[in-house]
CSV table of C-alpha atoms and ligand atoms in Angstrom, one decimal:
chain,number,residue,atom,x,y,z
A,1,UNK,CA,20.8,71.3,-4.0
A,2,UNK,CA,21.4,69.1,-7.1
A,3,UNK,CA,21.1,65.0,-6.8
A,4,UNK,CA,25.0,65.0,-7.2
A,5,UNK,CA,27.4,62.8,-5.2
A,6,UNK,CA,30.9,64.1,-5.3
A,7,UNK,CA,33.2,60.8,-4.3
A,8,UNK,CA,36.6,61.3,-2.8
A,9,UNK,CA,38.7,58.4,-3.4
A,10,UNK,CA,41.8,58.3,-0.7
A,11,UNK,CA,45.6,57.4,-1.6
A,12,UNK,CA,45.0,53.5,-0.4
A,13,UNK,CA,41.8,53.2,-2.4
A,14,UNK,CA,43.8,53.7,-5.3
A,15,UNK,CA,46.9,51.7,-4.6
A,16,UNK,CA,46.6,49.1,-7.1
A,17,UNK,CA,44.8,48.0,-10.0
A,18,UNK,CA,42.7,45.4,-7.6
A,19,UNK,CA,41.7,48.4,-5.5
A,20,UNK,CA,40.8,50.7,-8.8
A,21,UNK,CA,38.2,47.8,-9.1
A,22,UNK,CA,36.9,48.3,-6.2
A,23,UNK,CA,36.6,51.7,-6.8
A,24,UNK,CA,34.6,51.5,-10.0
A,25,UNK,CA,32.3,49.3,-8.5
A,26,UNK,CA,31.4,51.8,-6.5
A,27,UNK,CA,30.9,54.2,-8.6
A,28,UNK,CA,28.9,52.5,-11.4
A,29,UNK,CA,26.7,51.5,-8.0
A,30,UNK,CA,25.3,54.9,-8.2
A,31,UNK,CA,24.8,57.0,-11.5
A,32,UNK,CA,24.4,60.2,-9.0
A,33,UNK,CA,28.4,59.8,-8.2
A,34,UNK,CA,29.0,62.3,-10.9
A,35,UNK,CA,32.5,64.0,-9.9
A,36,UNK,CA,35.6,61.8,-8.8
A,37,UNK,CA,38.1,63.1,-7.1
A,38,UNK,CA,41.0,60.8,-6.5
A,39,UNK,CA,44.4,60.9,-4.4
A,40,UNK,CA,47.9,59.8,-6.1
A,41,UNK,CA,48.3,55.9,-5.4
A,42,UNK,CA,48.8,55.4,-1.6
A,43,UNK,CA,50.6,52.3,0.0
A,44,UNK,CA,49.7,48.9,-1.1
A,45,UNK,CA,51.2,47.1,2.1
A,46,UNK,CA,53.5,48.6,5.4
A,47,UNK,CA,56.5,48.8,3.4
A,48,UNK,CA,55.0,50.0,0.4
A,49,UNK,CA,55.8,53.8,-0.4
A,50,UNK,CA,53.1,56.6,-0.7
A,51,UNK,CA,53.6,58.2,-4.6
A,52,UNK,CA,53.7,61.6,-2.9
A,53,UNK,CA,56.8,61.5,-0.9
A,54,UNK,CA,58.2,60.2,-3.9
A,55,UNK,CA,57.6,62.9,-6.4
A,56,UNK,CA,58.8,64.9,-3.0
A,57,UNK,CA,62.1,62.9,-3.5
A,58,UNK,CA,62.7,63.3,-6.9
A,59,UNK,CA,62.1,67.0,-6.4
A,60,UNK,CA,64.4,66.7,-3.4
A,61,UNK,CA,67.0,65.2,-6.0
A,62,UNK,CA,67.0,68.0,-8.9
A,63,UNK,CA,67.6,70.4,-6.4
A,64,UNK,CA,70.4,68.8,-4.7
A,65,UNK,CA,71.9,68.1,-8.5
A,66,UNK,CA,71.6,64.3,-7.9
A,67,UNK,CA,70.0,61.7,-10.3
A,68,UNK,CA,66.5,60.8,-9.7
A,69,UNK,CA,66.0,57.9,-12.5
A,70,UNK,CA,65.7,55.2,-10.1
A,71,UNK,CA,63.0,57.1,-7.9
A,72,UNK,CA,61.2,57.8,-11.1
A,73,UNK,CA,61.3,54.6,-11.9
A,74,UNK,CA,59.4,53.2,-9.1
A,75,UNK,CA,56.9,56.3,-9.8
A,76,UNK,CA,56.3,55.5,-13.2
A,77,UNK,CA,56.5,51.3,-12.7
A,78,UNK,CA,53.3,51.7,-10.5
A,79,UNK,CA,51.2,53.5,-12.7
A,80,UNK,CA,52.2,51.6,-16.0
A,81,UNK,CA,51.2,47.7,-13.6
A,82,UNK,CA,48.3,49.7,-12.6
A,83,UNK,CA,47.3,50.5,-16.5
A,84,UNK,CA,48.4,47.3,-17.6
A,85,UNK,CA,46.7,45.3,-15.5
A,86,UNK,CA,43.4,47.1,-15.6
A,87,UNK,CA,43.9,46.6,-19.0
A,88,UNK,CA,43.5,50.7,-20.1
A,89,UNK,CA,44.1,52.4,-23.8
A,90,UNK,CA,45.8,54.7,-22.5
A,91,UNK,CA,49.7,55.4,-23.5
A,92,UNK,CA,50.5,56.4,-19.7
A,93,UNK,CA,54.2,56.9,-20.8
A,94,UNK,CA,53.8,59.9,-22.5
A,95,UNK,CA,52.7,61.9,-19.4
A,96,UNK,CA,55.2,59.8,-17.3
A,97,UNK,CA,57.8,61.4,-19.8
A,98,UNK,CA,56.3,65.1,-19.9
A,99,UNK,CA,56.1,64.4,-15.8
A,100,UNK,CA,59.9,63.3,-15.5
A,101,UNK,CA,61.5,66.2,-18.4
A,102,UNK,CA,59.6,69.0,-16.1
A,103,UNK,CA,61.3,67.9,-13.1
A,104,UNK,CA,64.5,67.6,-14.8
A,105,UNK,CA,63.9,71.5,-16.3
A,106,UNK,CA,63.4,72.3,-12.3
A,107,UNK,CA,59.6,72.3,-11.4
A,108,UNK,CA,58.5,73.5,-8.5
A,109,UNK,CA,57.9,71.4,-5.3
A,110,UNK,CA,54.1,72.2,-5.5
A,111,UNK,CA,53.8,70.7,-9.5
A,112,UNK,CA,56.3,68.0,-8.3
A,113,UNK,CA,53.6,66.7,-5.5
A,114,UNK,CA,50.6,67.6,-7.7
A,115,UNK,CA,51.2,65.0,-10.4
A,116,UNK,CA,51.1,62.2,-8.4
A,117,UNK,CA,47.0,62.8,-8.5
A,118,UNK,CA,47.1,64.5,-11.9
A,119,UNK,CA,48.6,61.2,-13.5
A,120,UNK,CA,45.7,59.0,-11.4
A,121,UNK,CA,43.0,61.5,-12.4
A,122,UNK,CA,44.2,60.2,-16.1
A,123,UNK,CA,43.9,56.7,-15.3
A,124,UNK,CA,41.3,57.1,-13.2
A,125,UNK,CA,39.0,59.1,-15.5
A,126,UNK,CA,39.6,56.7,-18.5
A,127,UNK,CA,39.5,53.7,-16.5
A,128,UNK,CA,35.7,55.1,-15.6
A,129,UNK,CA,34.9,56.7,-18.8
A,130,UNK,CA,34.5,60.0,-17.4
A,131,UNK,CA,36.1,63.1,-18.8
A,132,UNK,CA,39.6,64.3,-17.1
A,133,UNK,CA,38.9,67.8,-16.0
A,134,UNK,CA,42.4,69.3,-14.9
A,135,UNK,CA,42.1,71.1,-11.4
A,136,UNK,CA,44.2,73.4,-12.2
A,137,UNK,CA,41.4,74.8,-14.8
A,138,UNK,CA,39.0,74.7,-11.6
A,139,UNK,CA,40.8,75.6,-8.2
A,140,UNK,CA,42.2,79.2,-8.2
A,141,UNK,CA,44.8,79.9,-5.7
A,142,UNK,CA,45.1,84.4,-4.7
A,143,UNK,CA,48.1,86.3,-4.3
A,144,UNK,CA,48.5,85.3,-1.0
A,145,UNK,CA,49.0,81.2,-1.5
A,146,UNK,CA,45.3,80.8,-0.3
A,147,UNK,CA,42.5,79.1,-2.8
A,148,UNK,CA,40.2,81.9,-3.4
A,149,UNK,CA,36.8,80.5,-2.9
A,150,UNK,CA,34.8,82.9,-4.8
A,151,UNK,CA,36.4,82.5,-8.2
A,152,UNK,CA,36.5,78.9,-7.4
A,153,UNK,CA,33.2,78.3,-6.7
A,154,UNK,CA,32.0,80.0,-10.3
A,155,UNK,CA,34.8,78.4,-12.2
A,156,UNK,CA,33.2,75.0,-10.8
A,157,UNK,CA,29.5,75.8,-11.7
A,158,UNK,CA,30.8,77.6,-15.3
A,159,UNK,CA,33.1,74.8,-16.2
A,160,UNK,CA,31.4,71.7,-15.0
A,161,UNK,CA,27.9,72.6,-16.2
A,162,UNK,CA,27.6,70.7,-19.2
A,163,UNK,CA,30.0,68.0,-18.1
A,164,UNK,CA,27.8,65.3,-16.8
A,165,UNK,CA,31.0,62.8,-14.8
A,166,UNK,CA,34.4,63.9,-14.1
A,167,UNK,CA,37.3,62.7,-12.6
A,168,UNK,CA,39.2,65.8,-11.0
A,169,UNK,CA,42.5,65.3,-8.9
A,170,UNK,CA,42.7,66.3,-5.7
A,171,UNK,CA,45.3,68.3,-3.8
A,172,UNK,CA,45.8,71.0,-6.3
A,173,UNK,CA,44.7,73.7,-8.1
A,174,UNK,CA,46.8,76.5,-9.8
A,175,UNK,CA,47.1,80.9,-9.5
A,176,UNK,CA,45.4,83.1,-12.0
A,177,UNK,CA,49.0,82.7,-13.4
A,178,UNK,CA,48.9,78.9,-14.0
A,179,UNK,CA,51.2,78.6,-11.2
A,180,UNK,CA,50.4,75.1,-9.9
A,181,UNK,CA,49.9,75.1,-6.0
A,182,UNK,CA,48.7,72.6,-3.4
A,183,UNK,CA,47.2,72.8,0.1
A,184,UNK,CA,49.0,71.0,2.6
A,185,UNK,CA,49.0,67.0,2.7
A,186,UNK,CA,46.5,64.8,2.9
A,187,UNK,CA,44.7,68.0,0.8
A,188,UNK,CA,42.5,65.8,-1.6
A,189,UNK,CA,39.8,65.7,0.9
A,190,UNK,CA,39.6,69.4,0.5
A,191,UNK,CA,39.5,69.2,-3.4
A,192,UNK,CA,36.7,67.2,-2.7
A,193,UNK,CA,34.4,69.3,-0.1
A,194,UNK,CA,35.3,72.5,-2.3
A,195,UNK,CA,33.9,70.7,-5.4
A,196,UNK,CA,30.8,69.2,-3.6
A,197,UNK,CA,30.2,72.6,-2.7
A,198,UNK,CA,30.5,74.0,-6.0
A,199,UNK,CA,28.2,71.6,-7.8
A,200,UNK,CA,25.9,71.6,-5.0
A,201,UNK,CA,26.3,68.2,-4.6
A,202,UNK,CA,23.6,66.3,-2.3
A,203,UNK,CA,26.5,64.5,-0.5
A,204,UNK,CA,30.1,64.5,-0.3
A,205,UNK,CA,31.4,61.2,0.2
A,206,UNK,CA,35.2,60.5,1.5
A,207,UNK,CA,35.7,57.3,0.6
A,208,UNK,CA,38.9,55.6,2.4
A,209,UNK,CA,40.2,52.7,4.6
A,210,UNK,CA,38.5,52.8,7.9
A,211,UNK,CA,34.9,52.6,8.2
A,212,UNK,CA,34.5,55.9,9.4
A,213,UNK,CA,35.4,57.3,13.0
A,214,UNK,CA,35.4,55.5,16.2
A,215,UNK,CA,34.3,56.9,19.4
A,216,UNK,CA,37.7,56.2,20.8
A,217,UNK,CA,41.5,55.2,19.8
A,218,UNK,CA,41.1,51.4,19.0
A,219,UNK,CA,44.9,51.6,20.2
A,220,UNK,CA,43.7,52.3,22.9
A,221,UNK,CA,40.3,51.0,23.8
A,222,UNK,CA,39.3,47.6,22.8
A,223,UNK,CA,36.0,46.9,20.5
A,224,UNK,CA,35.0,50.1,20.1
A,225,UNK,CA,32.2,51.5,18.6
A,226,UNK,CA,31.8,53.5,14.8
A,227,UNK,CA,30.2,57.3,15.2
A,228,UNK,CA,27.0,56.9,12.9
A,229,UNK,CA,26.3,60.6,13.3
A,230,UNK,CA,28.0,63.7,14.2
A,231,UNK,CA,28.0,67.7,13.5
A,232,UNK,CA,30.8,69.4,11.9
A,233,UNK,CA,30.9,71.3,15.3
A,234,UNK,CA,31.5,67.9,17.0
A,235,UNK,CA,34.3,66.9,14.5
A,236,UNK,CA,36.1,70.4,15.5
A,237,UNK,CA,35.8,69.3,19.0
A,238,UNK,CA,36.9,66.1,18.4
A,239,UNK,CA,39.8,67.4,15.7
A,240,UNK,CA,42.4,65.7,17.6
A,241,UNK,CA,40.9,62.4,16.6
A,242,UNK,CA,39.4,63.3,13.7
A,243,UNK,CA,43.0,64.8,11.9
A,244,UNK,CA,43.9,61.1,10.6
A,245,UNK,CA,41.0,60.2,8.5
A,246,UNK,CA,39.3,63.4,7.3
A,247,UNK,CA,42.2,67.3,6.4
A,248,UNK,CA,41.0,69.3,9.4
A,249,UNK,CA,39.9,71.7,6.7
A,250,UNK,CA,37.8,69.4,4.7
A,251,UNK,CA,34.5,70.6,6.2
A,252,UNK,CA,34.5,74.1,5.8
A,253,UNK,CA,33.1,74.0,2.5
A,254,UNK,CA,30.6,72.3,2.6
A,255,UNK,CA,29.6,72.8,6.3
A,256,UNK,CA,28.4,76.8,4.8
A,257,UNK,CA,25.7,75.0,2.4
A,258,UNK,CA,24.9,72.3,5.0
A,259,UNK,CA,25.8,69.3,2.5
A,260,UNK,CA,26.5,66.1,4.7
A,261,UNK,CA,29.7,64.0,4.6
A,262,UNK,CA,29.8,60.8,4.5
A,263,UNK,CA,33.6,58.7,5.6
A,264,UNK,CA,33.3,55.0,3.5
A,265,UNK,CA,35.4,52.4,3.4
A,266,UNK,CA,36.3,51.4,-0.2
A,267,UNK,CA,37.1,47.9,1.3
A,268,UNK,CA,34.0,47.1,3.4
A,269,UNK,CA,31.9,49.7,1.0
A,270,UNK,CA,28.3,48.0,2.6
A,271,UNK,CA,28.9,49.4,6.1
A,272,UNK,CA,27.2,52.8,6.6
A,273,UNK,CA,30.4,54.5,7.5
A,274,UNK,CA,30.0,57.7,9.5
A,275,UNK,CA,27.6,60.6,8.7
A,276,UNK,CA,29.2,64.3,9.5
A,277,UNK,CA,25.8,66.3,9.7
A,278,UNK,CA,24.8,69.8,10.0
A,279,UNK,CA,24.8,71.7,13.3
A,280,UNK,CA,21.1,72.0,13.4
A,281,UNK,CA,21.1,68.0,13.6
A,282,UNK,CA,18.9,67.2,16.5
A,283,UNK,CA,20.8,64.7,18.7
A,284,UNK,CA,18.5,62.0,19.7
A,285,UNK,CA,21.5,60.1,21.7
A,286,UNK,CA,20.5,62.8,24.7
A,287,UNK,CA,22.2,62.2,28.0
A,288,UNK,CA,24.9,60.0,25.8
A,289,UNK,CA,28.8,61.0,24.4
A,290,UNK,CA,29.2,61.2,20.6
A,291,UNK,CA,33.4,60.9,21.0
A,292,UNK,CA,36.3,60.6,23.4
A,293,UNK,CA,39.8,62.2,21.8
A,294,UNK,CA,42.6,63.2,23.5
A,295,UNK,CA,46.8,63.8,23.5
A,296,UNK,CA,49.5,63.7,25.5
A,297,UNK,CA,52.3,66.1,25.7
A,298,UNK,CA,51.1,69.4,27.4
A,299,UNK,CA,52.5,71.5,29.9
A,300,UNK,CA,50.4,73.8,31.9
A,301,UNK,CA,51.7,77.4,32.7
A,302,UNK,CA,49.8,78.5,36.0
A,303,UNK,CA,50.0,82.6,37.2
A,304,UNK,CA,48.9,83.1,40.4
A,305,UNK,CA,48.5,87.1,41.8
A,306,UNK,CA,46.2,89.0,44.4
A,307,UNK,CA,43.5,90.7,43.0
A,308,UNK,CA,44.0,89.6,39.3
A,309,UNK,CA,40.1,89.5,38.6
A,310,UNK,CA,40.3,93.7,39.0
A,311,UNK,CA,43.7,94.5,37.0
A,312,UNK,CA,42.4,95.9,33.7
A,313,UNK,CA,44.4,94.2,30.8
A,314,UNK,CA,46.0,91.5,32.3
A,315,UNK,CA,45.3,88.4,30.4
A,316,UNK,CA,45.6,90.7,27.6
A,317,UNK,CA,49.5,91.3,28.5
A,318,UNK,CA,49.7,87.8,28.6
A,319,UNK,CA,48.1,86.7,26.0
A,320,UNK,CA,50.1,89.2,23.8
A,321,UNK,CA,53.3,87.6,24.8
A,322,UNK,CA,52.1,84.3,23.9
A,323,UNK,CA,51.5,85.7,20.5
A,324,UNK,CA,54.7,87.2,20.1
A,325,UNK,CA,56.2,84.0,20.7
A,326,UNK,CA,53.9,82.3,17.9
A,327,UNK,CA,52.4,80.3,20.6
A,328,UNK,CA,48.8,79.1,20.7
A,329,UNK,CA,47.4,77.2,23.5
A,330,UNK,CA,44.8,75.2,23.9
A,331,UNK,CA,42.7,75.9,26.8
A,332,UNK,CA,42.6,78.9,29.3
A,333,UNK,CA,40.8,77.4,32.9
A,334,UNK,CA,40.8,80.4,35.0
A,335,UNK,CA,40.4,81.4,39.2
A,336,UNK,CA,39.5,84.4,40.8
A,337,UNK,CA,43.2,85.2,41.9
A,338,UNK,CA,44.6,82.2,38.9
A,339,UNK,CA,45.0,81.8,35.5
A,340,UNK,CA,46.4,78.9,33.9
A,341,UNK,CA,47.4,78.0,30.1
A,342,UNK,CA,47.5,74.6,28.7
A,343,UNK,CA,49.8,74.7,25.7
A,344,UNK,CA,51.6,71.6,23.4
A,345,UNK,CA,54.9,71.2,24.4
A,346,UNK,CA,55.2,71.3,20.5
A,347,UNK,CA,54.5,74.8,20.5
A,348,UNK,CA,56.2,75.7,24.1
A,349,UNK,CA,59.8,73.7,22.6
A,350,UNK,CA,62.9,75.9,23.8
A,351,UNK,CA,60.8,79.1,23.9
A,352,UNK,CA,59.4,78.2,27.2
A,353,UNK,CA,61.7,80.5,29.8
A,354,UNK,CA,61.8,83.7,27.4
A,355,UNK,CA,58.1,83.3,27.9
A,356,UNK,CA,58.1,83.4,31.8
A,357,UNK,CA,60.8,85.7,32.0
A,358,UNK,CA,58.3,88.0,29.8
A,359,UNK,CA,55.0,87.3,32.0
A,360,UNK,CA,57.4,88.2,35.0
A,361,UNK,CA,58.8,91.3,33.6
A,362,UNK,CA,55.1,92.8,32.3
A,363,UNK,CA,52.8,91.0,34.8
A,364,UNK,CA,54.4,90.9,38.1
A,365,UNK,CA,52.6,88.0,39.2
A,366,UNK,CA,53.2,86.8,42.5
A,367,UNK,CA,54.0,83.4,40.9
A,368,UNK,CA,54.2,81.3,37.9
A,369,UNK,CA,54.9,77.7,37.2
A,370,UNK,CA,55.1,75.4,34.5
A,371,UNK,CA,54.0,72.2,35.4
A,372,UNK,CA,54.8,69.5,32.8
A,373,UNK,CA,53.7,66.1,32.0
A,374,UNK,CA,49.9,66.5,31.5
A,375,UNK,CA,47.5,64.7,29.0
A,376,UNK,CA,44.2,66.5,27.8
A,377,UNK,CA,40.9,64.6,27.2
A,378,UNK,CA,38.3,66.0,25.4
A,379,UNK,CA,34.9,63.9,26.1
A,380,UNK,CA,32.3,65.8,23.1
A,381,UNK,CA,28.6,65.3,22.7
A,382,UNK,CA,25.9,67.6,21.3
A,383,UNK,CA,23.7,65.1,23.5
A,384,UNK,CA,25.5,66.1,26.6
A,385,UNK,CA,24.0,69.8,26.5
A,386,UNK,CA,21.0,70.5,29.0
A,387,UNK,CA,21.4,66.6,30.3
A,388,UNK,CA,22.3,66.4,33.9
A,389,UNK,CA,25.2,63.7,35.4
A,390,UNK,CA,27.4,63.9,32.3
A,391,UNK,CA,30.4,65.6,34.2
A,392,UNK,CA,29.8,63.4,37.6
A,393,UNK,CA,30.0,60.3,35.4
A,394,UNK,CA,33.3,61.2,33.8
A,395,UNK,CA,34.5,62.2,37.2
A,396,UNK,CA,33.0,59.4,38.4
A,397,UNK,CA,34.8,57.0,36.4
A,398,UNK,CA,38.0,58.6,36.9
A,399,UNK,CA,38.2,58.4,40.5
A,400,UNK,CA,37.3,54.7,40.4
A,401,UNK,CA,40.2,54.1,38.4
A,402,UNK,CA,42.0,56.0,41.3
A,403,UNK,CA,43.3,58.8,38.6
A,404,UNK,CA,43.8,62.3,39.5
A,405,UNK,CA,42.6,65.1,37.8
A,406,UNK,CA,44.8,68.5,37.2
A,407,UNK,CA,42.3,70.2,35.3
A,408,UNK,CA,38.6,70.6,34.2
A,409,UNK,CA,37.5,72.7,31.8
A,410,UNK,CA,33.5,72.8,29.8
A,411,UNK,CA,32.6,75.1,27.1
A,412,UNK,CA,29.4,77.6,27.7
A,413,UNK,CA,28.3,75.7,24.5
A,414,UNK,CA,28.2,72.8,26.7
A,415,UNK,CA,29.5,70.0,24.0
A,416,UNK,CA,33.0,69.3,25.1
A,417,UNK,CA,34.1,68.6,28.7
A,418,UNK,CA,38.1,68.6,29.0
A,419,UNK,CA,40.0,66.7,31.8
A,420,UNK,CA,43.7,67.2,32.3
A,421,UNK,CA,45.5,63.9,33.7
A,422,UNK,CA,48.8,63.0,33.7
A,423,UNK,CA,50.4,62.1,30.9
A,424,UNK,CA,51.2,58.0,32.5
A,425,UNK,CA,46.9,58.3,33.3
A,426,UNK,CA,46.0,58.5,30.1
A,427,UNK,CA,45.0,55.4,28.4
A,428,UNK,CA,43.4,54.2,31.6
A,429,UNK,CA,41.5,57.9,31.6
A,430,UNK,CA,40.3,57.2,27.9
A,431,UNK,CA,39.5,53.6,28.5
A,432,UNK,CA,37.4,54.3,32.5
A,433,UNK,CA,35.6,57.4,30.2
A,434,UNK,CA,34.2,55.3,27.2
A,435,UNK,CA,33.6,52.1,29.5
A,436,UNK,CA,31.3,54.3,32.1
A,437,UNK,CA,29.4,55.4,28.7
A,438,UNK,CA,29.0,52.3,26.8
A,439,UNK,CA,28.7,49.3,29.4
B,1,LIG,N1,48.7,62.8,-2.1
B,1,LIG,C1,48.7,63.9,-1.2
B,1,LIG,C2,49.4,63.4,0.1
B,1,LIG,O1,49.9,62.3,0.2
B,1,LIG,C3,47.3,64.4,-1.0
B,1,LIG,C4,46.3,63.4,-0.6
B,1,LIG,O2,46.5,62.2,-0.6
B,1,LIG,O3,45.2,63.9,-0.2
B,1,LIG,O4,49.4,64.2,1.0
């Protein structure tokens, strides 16, 4: 491991020239914040529009054969206040003009979206007085539309070895071709875990507008707590919460080299934000929760037949129709003579009586409902392994606030227990939960 920072800079971070203040601040704080990663300029306000969807809409425009000027415009007016004011040598409309003639000549959606970061990298870099280092030099997409890691990962360590601070734009990278390509939105945090793992950086730091994650919705519990300290394996568990303030495949890179990750809030940059560790992170919090996430929305399929536990292959049937429907589910809580699968309602939409009609057809069971309506809680604590009255409190705490429970379901690794309520149940669920662990 190096002494390297690698500092992820999100879209609301750099809005405006008052938050690309902010920004350097932080990162003359620390000579070790050597790489900068930044997003295209976010929302300055509610009404405010991100600079992604619009280079989505001028793309949207070309192809439809309709003018684009006065989306541009609004494109290009942000980044010229945001040099002017900042008060940059840098002649931002020549790139704003090589940005606008490509789209005209019919770019791509991918370069359309990916120079909403490229152009901030600019300002960004000479704002700092780092070098620009395109990532479309670093970031190698394969054949197949997926970034290759390998060749990434030496391009990184070849290319950036005798450059001492960069700024690099997240979001994008480009083919062995020079085919520009992004990963899906929100993909700068990505940029920024795959570079941190390239340099070997000590810590990768995601800096953005919440101090980090809560143990619980604030919509829907009040006061609540910051995480200080949780695994990668906790975040997966917890993904449903965690999706909004960190790309769900943001950790993968650095979780193989064990390099921490640290959520800051550019706006309040003195609060200690929260730490995403490595697995091996002894939990000290034993007996206590790290996290409470959950969703509404689910339907549960339940299959009930005599004597399912000795019919060879039959969860296998089932489960192969579910894949030939493209349909994952989410858990699997199982009965001698039952089986049931809880699955989004996103993923069930109109497919859901071809499905039954198929388990009927190969399964025979004796019956099969789809029950509707249910909300899944996932409570998620490393601390929670090995510690006795974990499950009796949730339960606990749920029957005092007079809810019912459809369904229960704890992973052998003994870090997530999930409850299924009904969907009206589940605010009260979430808020009895974190009250009977934190009063
Ligand atoms: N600007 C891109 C988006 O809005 C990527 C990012 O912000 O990370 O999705």
């Amino acid at each position: 491991m190096t002494n390297t920072i690698v500092a992820k800079f999100g879209g609301s971070s750099l809005a405006s020239s008052e938050q690309f203040r902010k920004v350097k601040e932080i990162v003359d704080a620390k000579p070790e914040r050597r790489y900068i990663v930044p997003s295209a300029p976010g929302k300055r306000n509610g009404k405010d529009f991100k600079i992604t969807d619009l280079l989505y809409l001028c793309h949207a425009h070309v192809e439809s054969g309709i003018a684009f000027d006065d989306v541009f415009k609004l494109i290009a007016d942000r980044y010229i206040s945001i040099t002017q004011e900042l008060d940059i040598d840098l002649d931002i409309q020549v790139h704003l003009e090589k940005v606008k003639s490509d789209l005209m000549d019919g770019a791509s959606k991918d370069y359309a979206a990916s120079r909403g970061e490229y152009l901030n990298g600019i300002v960004l870099a000479k704002f700092l007085g780092y070098e620009f280092v395109d990532a479309a030099d670093l970031i190698i997409f394969g054949e197949n539309g997926c970034y290759d890691p390998l060749k990434t990962q030496s391009n990184i360590q070849e290319k950036l070895k005798n450059i001492p601070n960069a700024v690099i734009p997240g979001f994008y990278g480009a083919t062995e071709e020079g085919e520009i390509l992004t990963f899906t939105r929100s993909g700068s945090d990505v940029t920024g875990s795959i570079i941190a793992a390239g340099v070997k950086a000590k810590l990768y730091e995601n800096w953005t507008d919440v101090s980090g994650f809560l143990m619980a919705d604030p919509r829907i519990v009040e006061n609540v707590q910051t995480i200080e300290k949780i695994t990668y394996k906790e975040l997966r568990e917890l993904s449903y919460m965690g999706a909004s303030v960190l790309h769900e495949e943001a950790i993968f890179p650095v979780r193989d080299l064990g390099i921490p990750i640290n959520i800051k809030n550019t706006n309040c940059p003195e609060h200690p934000g929260t730490l995403i560790v490595d697995d091996s992170y002894e939990n000290t919090s034993h007996g206590k929760i790290t996290g409470i996430a959950g969703r509404k929305d689910f339907s549960v399929i339940s299959i009930e037949k005599a004597l399912m536990n000795l019919e060879l292959g039959f969860c296998r049937k089932i489960l192969s129709i579910l894949e030939m429907y493209g349909v994952s589910f989410e858990s699997m809580p199982s009965g001698i003579d039952s089986m049931c699968f809880v699955i989004a309602d996103s993923q069930l939409k109109n497919k859901k009586e071809k499905i039954v009609e198929e388990i009927k057809r190969q399964c025979n069971p004796d019956s099969i409902e789809v029950y509707p309506n249910m909300a899944v809680i996932a409570t998620v604590g490393k601390g929670m392994a090995q510690s006795p009255g974990i499950a009796s409190t949730i339960f606990r705490a749920l029957a005092e606030a007079h809810i019912n429970i459809r369904m229960i379901n704890q992973g052998s690794s003994e870090m997530n227990i999930l409850t299924g309520v009904e969907t009206d149940d589940f605010e009260k669920a979430v808020n009895a939960i974190y009250r009977a662990f934190n009063e």
